[in-house]
Amino acid sequence: MPPNRSVLRGVQQRIHRWLMAARAHPRYRIFAPTLDALDTFLARPGQVTSAAPHIRSHWDLKRYMIIVVLALIPCALTGIYLYGWRVAAVIAVSYAFGLGTEAAFAGIKNESMTEGAFVTCMLFPLTLPPTIPLWTVAVGIVFAIVFVKEIFGGTGRNLFNPALGGRCFIYLVFPQHLHGQVWPMPYTGGWGGFGHWMWNGAHRGFDALTAATAASAWKVAEVPVAEFTIRDMVLGVIPGSIGESPKILIVCAAILLIGVKVADWRLVVSPIIGALAMSALLHHTTGGWAPAPHLALVSGSLLFGATFMTTDPVSAPAMAPSKWIYGLAIGMTAILIRVYSTTFPQGLMFAILLVNPFSPLLDYLFRTLRFRRHRA
Amino acid sequence: MLSTKKAFRGGMLFGAFEGHPAGPVESVALPEKILVPLQQGVDGPVQSQVEVHDRVVRGQIIGRCPADAQAPVHSPVCGTVEQVGNLEGVAPEVVCINVEDSEDTVGGQPLGADFRSRPAHEVAEVLFQAGVASMHHDGIPVSRNTRGVDPGNLDTLIVAAMETGVLAVSPETLVGLRVQDLATGIGVLAHALQVEQAHIAVDDESPQFASRLEGCLATEPNVRIHRLGGVYPRHWDEPLTAALAGRRVPNDGRACDVGVVCVDLQTALAAFDAVVRGLPVIEQLLILGGPGYTRAGVVRAPIGMRVGDLIGPRLRQDMEVRLVEGGLLSGRSLDPDKRVVTRELRRIDALREDRERTLLAFLRPGRALHSYGRTFLSHWRASDPLRCDSNLHGEKRPCISCAACDEVCPRELLPYWLSRQVRSNKAQAALGFELHACIECGLCSYVCPSKIPLMEDIQQGKTQVATEQVRA
Ligand code: SF4
Ligand code: SF4
């Protein structure tokens, strides 16, 4: 065994001993789930099957979630490049508070920590503006874990997407930090944000304090802002949330997730189709007042949401036809909100949260239909 | 006639796992003692026809049903009866025979190759007396023991000349040079059952076998060969009946309820032996697969041989092994000292018992790791044989409704929903979602990333419903 591996093994065995000790002591039992999470993170459990099927697939939630996190890492790195190292701090705060809350809840309920939190803690900061105060990040992620996930019964039972629920909360409670003058122009060229702690307001001459994301800029001006070309939008050098800017990376991530069957392609494609259809309709019926479909696609958070948010299996429906309806409804609602709402230009977030609670209903409907057909 | 059928919802294709069984068929040395259970296959127990110290001859009937409603049991060897009774926990009634080194054989009167000139019921009687009728899991409804089926309603015979699933063996390996015998055996069954047509399902991977078989069947007008994709559980009765006869096996029912008799290769070969050569069922082809063997393969073993004697010399000593009969996905584990070879035993897999705590397991590239999701390299480029062990490969978690179990279920069920109903003690409600349509193939539990024992839950639901019905 190479030395680094035996060191790892040593650490794992030490944690395992602590875990056993914590389980045996009522006083320390509250730490058991955390130690268990660490232990099983370092080494898979040795548990074997007890009945048929005697063998099981190697696919588990750790693999599932790590792939999503991997797909998000390029977006996070680009976030740092565009807005400086402070973005890394935002992500770190999200992880620290998110995992801390998860561990506390697991300890109190004496249940296992689940892997979904790793994704939530990564997704959440990527949807925030780069200027977000760190304490707001902490408040948001704690809310996401406690009130969007645990209150509903924990992983697998939550009706709403936790990351978006948390974002929605701070959006409504601290609008000054998520709305209006919080969207700076990104760094571009050379080392970009890798040479800076944070965006300093004097960059590139663009009056960042009045800028909004391209999506809301349209809302204000009612015409596409001339500063942005399609190329800028695809490359992500427009103001926007930390991780949502580089569309090209998001498309790569979507292809990866669909390719490895972590994301259901229906859930990726349907919101995009819904959004394109609705914006085409609005564009034509309003005589070009509403943005054209291709602009709706490359501006704002549509692609990011379709790749990472609608595909969250827990809050999405499970049956294929419901997935289509769910996705189409999200895409259409997002465009409607984005075009007509003056207060909430963040259409996609509200659209997903609005449609989330219909998942069980849609599943109920199609389940009933499927088994009625069977019986006939 | 050759045809190719593809449509099949759900199911799963398994690649080559470690310890893949391959030919040729090997013979095993006879043990000193043989323990023949008096209940075998689908049939009920029969009564012993021998006394202690009697000499028996290979092929001789040693157990018979007084009313002749159950197929008789034969001695697989020459020797002396040592004991009759419940021996060593093998079965309630066992005939223990001390084996002699002799090849003498008695059998029925062979009908020879022109069995077609005989009336169907006579051929069926031969199959019954030879024990062939009780070989397959639903048995063959011949005149003596129709098992609740009216033989007049049967019109289709389906022969599964394929295997699917983990460590599936190719038909070439099982049949070897006996392709003509197989073809004749299928003719025997078709004649005995008086079916209108016979379908043979052959794996896509065995085109040569299919064409050889087709050559042998050239004179049979009503036999069709179909090449099917090797998606598990395609070779089971329900999917084959749906694909080849276009009928749905009723929930909790059998293929013969819709006029179809499904048999496997071994049964067809045994039908040939019984009718053409006059040999009763005294041997079995056993598939031995999995990493627990030093040499995986197929053996011809006498009925009544203790599994321990049979596989002992082949088992690897350097690993903990779990023995499973009936397939790794749906079978059950067995005790080699208490299990003997019987008519219904087809395979014994030796699975690696893997309790190792692999470091950072979820980060492995997975060149040899099989999974439903495509997150492991093995999906993208075929390379090493896939790992075959009993580890759960993950932690038990709540259902994330990823719908993987729904996608693989060959019966279009919603395993996650059924499991949820059963777990919240609503098994009755699960009936409305076709709880009883589950054929217990095990795929849903296999794929679940949250490691939920879906099939166990469903089985438990069936038991709950049954006990509630009894109580009511
Ligand atoms: S495979 Fe497992 S996690 Fe996925 S839906 Fe089925 S039960 Fe739930
Ligand atoms: S529900 Fe039954 S038939 Fe469907 S995959 Fe599970 S075990 Fe197989």
Tab-separated table of N, CA and C in Angstrom, chain A residues 264-363:
chain	number	residue	atom	x	y	z
A	264	ASP	N	-31.854	13.781	-16.104
A	264	ASP	CA	-32.763	13.245	-17.100
A	264	ASP	C	-32.869	14.251	-18.242
A	265	TRP	N	-32.622	13.794	-19.453
A	265	TRP	CA	-32.592	14.745	-20.576
A	265	TRP	C	-33.923	15.469	-20.738
A	266	ARG	N	-34.996	14.803	-20.351
A	266	ARG	CA	-36.300	15.451	-20.506
A	266	ARG	C	-36.380	16.715	-19.667
A	267	LEU	N	-35.778	16.640	-18.479
A	267	LEU	CA	-35.847	17.786	-17.583
A	267	LEU	C	-34.940	18.917	-18.038
A	268	VAL	N	-33.962	18.620	-18.881
A	268	VAL	CA	-33.093	19.670	-19.399
A	268	VAL	C	-33.729	20.302	-20.630
A	269	VAL	N	-34.258	19.448	-21.481
A	269	VAL	CA	-34.766	19.926	-22.760
A	269	VAL	C	-36.108	20.639	-22.606
A	270	SER	N	-36.977	20.102	-21.731
A	270	SER	CA	-38.334	20.656	-21.693
A	270	SER	C	-38.395	22.122	-21.238
A	271	PRO	N	-37.658	22.539	-20.203
A	271	PRO	CA	-37.767	23.966	-19.862
A	271	PRO	C	-37.235	24.862	-20.974
A	272	ILE	N	-36.230	24.366	-21.698
A	272	ILE	CA	-35.676	25.188	-22.776
A	272	ILE	C	-36.710	25.334	-23.895
A	273	ILE	N	-37.343	24.208	-24.216
A	273	ILE	CA	-38.379	24.287	-25.246
A	273	ILE	C	-39.501	25.215	-24.789
A	274	GLY	N	-39.907	25.057	-23.532
A	274	GLY	CA	-40.984	25.899	-23.004
A	274	GLY	C	-40.621	27.372	-23.095
A	275	ALA	N	-39.397	27.701	-22.721
A	275	ALA	CA	-38.967	29.097	-22.727
A	275	ALA	C	-38.889	29.630	-24.160
A	276	LEU	N	-38.326	28.806	-25.050
A	276	LEU	CA	-38.218	29.251	-26.439
A	276	LEU	C	-39.605	29.491	-27.024
A	277	ALA	N	-40.503	28.569	-26.763
A	277	ALA	CA	-41.839	28.700	-27.338
A	277	ALA	C	-42.531	29.942	-26.801
A	278	MET	N	-42.446	30.131	-25.481
A	278	MET	CA	-43.138	31.272	-24.900
A	278	MET	C	-42.518	32.582	-25.365
A	279	SER	N	-41.193	32.640	-25.455
A	279	SER	CA	-40.621	33.919	-25.860
A	279	SER	C	-40.848	34.172	-27.349
A	280	ALA	N	-40.907	33.112	-28.146
A	280	ALA	CA	-41.233	33.315	-29.555
A	280	ALA	C	-42.632	33.894	-29.670
A	281	LEU	N	-43.536	33.320	-28.889
A	281	LEU	CA	-44.929	33.794	-28.917
A	281	LEU	C	-44.997	35.271	-28.508
A	282	LEU	N	-44.338	35.586	-27.382
A	282	LEU	CA	-44.408	36.962	-26.884
A	282	LEU	C	-43.703	37.918	-27.839
A	283	HIS	N	-42.556	37.468	-28.370
A	283	HIS	CA	-41.788	38.312	-29.275
A	283	HIS	C	-42.644	38.715	-30.471
A	284	HIS	N	-43.369	37.745	-31.009
A	284	HIS	CA	-44.155	38.039	-32.203
A	284	HIS	C	-45.424	38.797	-31.873
A	285	THR	N	-46.087	38.406	-30.785
A	285	THR	CA	-47.353	39.085	-30.494
A	285	THR	C	-47.124	40.503	-30.002
A	286	THR	N	-45.965	40.765	-29.404
A	286	THR	CA	-45.718	42.127	-28.931
A	286	THR	C	-44.942	42.938	-29.969
A	287	GLY	N	-44.805	42.392	-31.129
A	287	GLY	CA	-44.109	43.116	-32.192
A	287	GLY	C	-42.657	43.418	-31.854
A	288	GLY	N	-41.998	42.475	-31.194
A	288	GLY	CA	-40.575	42.632	-30.949
A	288	GLY	C	-40.258	43.329	-29.636
A	289	TRP	N	-41.267	43.649	-28.865
A	289	TRP	CA	-41.010	44.321	-27.582
A	289	TRP	C	-40.346	43.351	-26.598
A	290	ALA	N	-40.874	42.132	-26.555
A	290	ALA	CA	-40.255	41.120	-25.699
A	290	ALA	C	-39.010	40.593	-26.413
A	291	PRO	N	-37.971	40.215	-25.647
A	291	PRO	CA	-36.733	39.752	-26.283
A	291	PRO	C	-36.954	38.520	-27.159
A	292	ALA	N	-36.157	38.401	-28.197
A	292	ALA	CA	-36.268	37.279	-29.119
A	292	ALA	C	-35.854	35.989	-28.421
A	293	PRO	N	-36.349	34.848	-28.923
A	293	PRO	CA	-36.083	33.570	-28.242
A	293	PRO	C	-34.598	33.285	-28.026
A	294	HIS	N	-33.776	33.548	-29.047
A	294	HIS	CA	-32.372	33.171	-28.867
A	294	HIS	C	-31.723	34.012	-27.778
A	295	LEU	N	-32.192	35.239	-27.580
A	295	LEU	CA	-31.640	36.052	-26.497
A	295	LEU	C	-32.093	35.533	-25.142
A	296	ALA	N	-33.329	35.058	-25.109
A	296	ALA	CA	-33.817	34.498	-23.854
A	296	ALA	C	-32.960	33.309	-23.442
A	297	LEU	N	-32.468	32.621	-24.448
A	297	LEU	CA	-31.683	31.420	-24.170
A	297	LEU	C	-30.314	31.759	-23.588
A	298	VAL	N	-29.647	32.741	-24.151
A	298	VAL	CA	-28.261	32.987	-23.740
A	298	VAL	C	-28.131	34.052	-22.672
A	299	SER	N	-29.219	34.730	-22.312
A	299	SER	CA	-29.097	35.698	-21.236
A	299	SER	C	-29.740	35.106	-19.995
A	300	GLY	N	-29.341	35.601	-18.852
A	300	GLY	CA	-29.987	35.151	-17.627
A	300	GLY	C	-29.655	33.715	-17.280
A	301	SER	N	-30.529	33.130	-16.473
A	301	SER	CA	-30.151	31.873	-15.835
A	301	SER	C	-30.862	30.665	-16.418
A	302	LEU	N	-31.461	30.818	-17.594
A	302	LEU	CA	-32.255	29.707	-18.131
A	302	LEU	C	-31.439	28.421	-18.264
A	303	LEU	N	-30.277	28.513	-18.900
A	303	LEU	CA	-29.495	27.294	-19.133
A	303	LEU	C	-29.010	26.698	-17.819
A	304	PHE	N	-28.544	27.572	-16.928
A	304	PHE	CA	-28.069	27.085	-15.632
A	304	PHE	C	-29.193	26.367	-14.882
A	305	GLY	N	-30.349	26.996	-14.881
A	305	GLY	CA	-31.484	26.402	-14.168
A	305	GLY	C	-31.922	25.096	-14.786
A	306	ALA	N	-31.956	25.064	-16.130
A	306	ALA	CA	-32.401	23.839	-16.796
A	306	ALA	C	-31.411	22.711	-16.563
A	307	THR	N	-30.137	23.045	-16.407
A	307	THR	CA	-29.133	21.996	-16.218
A	307	THR	C	-29.068	21.522	-14.779
A	308	PHE	N	-29.125	22.455	-13.845
A	308	PHE	CA	-28.850	22.060	-12.462
A	308	PHE	C	-30.057	22.129	-11.531
A	309	MET	N	-31.048	22.911	-11.876
A	309	MET	CA	-32.151	23.105	-10.932
A	309	MET	C	-33.357	22.236	-11.262
A	310	THR	N	-33.803	22.264	-12.503
A	310	THR	CA	-34.976	21.445	-12.808
A	310	THR	C	-34.624	19.969	-12.738
A	311	THR	N	-33.357	19.627	-12.885
A	311	THR	CA	-32.984	18.220	-12.913
A	311	THR	C	-32.818	17.629	-11.521
A	312	ASP	N	-32.971	18.444	-10.476
A	312	ASP	CA	-32.918	17.905	-9.126
A	312	ASP	C	-34.018	16.850	-9.004
A	313	PRO	N	-33.639	15.572	-8.836
A	313	PRO	CA	-34.652	14.523	-8.924
A	313	PRO	C	-35.698	14.598	-7.820
A	314	VAL	N	-35.315	15.125	-6.681
A	314	VAL	CA	-36.252	15.094	-5.552
A	314	VAL	C	-37.425	16.043	-5.784
A	315	SER	N	-37.123	17.268	-6.217
A	315	SER	CA	-38.228	18.217	-6.373
A	315	SER	C	-38.900	18.080	-7.730
A	316	ALA	N	-38.277	17.373	-8.658
A	316	ALA	CA	-38.909	17.159	-9.963
A	316	ALA	C	-39.806	15.930	-9.879
A	317	PRO	N	-40.765	15.809	-10.776
A	317	PRO	CA	-41.576	14.588	-10.782
A	317	PRO	C	-40.764	13.397	-11.283
A	318	ALA	N	-41.284	12.205	-11.085
A	318	ALA	CA	-40.504	11.006	-11.417
A	318	ALA	C	-40.960	10.338	-12.702
A	319	MET	N	-42.148	10.640	-13.167
A	319	MET	CA	-42.625	9.926	-14.347
A	319	MET	C	-42.381	10.739	-15.607
A	320	ALA	N	-42.093	10.049	-16.688
A	320	ALA	CA	-41.649	10.736	-17.900
A	320	ALA	C	-42.643	11.800	-18.388
A	321	PRO	N	-43.929	11.490	-18.520
A	321	PRO	CA	-44.818	12.543	-19.015
A	321	PRO	C	-44.914	13.729	-18.062
A	322	SER	N	-44.876	13.448	-16.747
A	322	SER	CA	-44.933	14.580	-15.819
A	322	SER	C	-43.693	15.447	-15.964
A	323	LYS	N	-42.560	14.806	-16.282
A	323	LYS	CA	-41.337	15.589	-16.442
A	323	LYS	C	-41.480	16.586	-17.585
A	324	TRP	N	-42.093	16.144	-18.652
A	324	TRP	CA	-42.290	17.059	-19.783
A	324	TRP	C	-43.144	18.244	-19.387
A	325	ILE	N	-44.261	17.956	-18.753
A	325	ILE	CA	-45.166	19.044	-18.398
A	325	ILE	C	-44.500	19.982	-17.405
A	326	TYR	N	-43.830	19.388	-16.443
A	326	TYR	CA	-43.120	20.158	-15.422
A	326	TYR	C	-42.118	21.113	-16.070
A	327	GLY	N	-41.297	20.578	-16.955
A	327	GLY	CA	-40.265	21.395	-17.592
A	327	GLY	C	-40.860	22.476	-18.475
A	328	LEU	N	-41.845	22.098	-19.270
A	328	LEU	CA	-42.467	23.090	-20.157
A	328	LEU	C	-43.088	24.211	-19.332
A	329	ALA	N	-43.753	23.824	-18.250
A	329	ALA	CA	-44.393	24.837	-17.403
A	329	ALA	C	-43.350	25.776	-16.824
A	330	ILE	N	-42.222	25.224	-16.403
A	330	ILE	CA	-41.178	26.078	-15.828
A	330	ILE	C	-40.651	27.049	-16.877
A	331	GLY	N	-40.343	26.541	-18.064
A	331	GLY	CA	-39.781	27.409	-19.107
A	331	GLY	C	-40.745	28.529	-19.463
A	332	MET	N	-42.014	28.201	-19.600
A	332	MET	CA	-42.975	29.213	-20.013
A	332	MET	C	-43.202	30.240	-18.908
A	333	THR	N	-43.353	29.752	-17.680
A	333	THR	CA	-43.569	30.672	-16.568
A	333	THR	C	-42.381	31.618	-16.412
A	334	ALA	N	-41.179	31.064	-16.583
A	334	ALA	CA	-39.982	31.887	-16.413
A	334	ALA	C	-40.008	33.064	-17.379
A	335	ILE	N	-40.353	32.801	-18.622
A	335	ILE	CA	-40.352	33.887	-19.601
A	335	ILE	C	-41.466	34.886	-19.295
A	336	LEU	N	-42.615	34.359	-18.920
A	336	LEU	CA	-43.721	35.259	-18.584
A	336	LEU	C	-43.316	36.221	-17.476
A	337	ILE	N	-42.714	35.648	-16.421
A	337	ILE	CA	-42.321	36.499	-15.292
A	337	ILE	C	-41.256	37.494	-15.740
A	338	ARG	N	-40.310	36.989	-16.519
A	338	ARG	CA	-39.190	37.832	-16.898
A	338	ARG	C	-39.673	39.006	-17.753
A	339	VAL	N	-40.648	38.745	-18.608
A	339	VAL	CA	-41.084	39.793	-19.520
A	339	VAL	C	-42.057	40.762	-18.843
A	340	TYR	N	-42.968	40.230	-18.043
A	340	TYR	CA	-44.038	41.099	-17.559
A	340	TYR	C	-43.858	41.622	-16.150
A	341	SER	N	-43.018	40.985	-15.356
A	341	SER	CA	-42.916	41.438	-13.983
A	341	SER	C	-41.879	42.536	-13.883
A	342	THR	N	-42.251	43.642	-13.250
A	342	THR	CA	-41.275	44.718	-13.090
A	342	THR	C	-40.486	44.553	-11.805
A	343	THR	N	-41.062	43.827	-10.835
A	343	THR	CA	-40.345	43.672	-9.566
A	343	THR	C	-39.436	42.453	-9.545
A	344	PHE	N	-39.810	41.395	-10.260
A	344	PHE	CA	-39.035	40.163	-10.159
A	344	PHE	C	-38.451	39.755	-11.510
A	345	PRO	N	-37.365	40.365	-11.911
A	345	PRO	CA	-36.805	39.955	-13.193
A	345	PRO	C	-36.196	38.552	-13.151
A	346	GLN	N	-35.976	38.021	-11.944
A	346	GLN	CA	-35.378	36.686	-11.848
A	346	GLN	C	-36.446	35.640	-12.127
A	347	GLY	N	-36.890	35.555	-13.361
A	347	GLY	CA	-38.039	34.725	-13.679
A	347	GLY	C	-37.870	33.259	-13.351
A	348	LEU	N	-36.683	32.708	-13.656
A	348	LEU	CA	-36.542	31.264	-13.558
A	348	LEU	C	-36.695	30.761	-12.128
A	349	MET	N	-36.081	31.515	-11.197
A	349	MET	CA	-36.151	31.067	-9.812
A	349	MET	C	-37.605	30.922	-9.359
A	350	PHE	N	-38.384	31.970	-9.639
A	350	PHE	CA	-39.785	31.903	-9.212
A	350	PHE	C	-40.533	30.827	-9.983
A	351	ALA	N	-40.209	30.697	-11.243
A	351	ALA	CA	-40.920	29.694	-12.043
A	351	ALA	C	-40.696	28.310	-11.455
A	352	ILE	N	-39.444	27.989	-11.133
A	352	ILE	CA	-39.167	26.650	-10.606
A	352	ILE	C	-39.867	26.459	-9.263
A	353	LEU	N	-39.777	27.465	-8.403
A	353	LEU	CA	-40.407	27.317	-7.099
A	353	LEU	C	-41.925	27.252	-7.216
A	354	LEU	N	-42.462	27.927	-8.215
A	354	LEU	CA	-43.911	27.871	-8.408
A	354	LEU	C	-44.349	26.492	-8.884
A	355	VAL	N	-43.559	25.908	-9.758
A	355	VAL	CA	-43.989	24.643	-10.352
A	355	VAL	C	-43.607	23.453	-9.467
A	356	ASN	N	-42.564	23.588	-8.661
A	356	ASN	CA	-42.127	22.496	-7.762
A	356	ASN	C	-43.280	21.769	-7.067
A	357	PRO	N	-44.174	22.500	-6.389
A	357	PRO	CA	-45.196	21.766	-5.623
A	357	PRO	C	-46.175	20.982	-6.484
A	358	PHE	N	-46.158	21.205	-7.788
A	358	PHE	CA	-47.075	20.446	-8.634
A	358	PHE	C	-46.520	19.064	-8.993
A	359	SER	N	-45.240	18.826	-8.682
A	359	SER	CA	-44.642	17.530	-9.047
A	359	SER	C	-45.438	16.340	-8.529
A	360	PRO	N	-45.749	16.306	-7.222
A	360	PRO	CA	-46.475	15.127	-6.733
A	360	PRO	C	-47.829	14.983	-7.421
A	361	LEU	N	-48.439	16.120	-7.728
A	361	LEU	CA	-49.750	16.096	-8.361
A	361	LEU	C	-49.650	15.504	-9.762
A	362	LEU	N	-48.639	15.978	-10.512
A	362	LEU	CA	-48.444	15.464	-11.870
A	362	LEU	C	-48.179	13.964	-11.831
A	363	ASP	N	-47.338	13.558	-10.878
A	363	ASP	CA	-47.044	12.134	-10.768
A	363	ASP	C	-48.289	11.341	-10.419
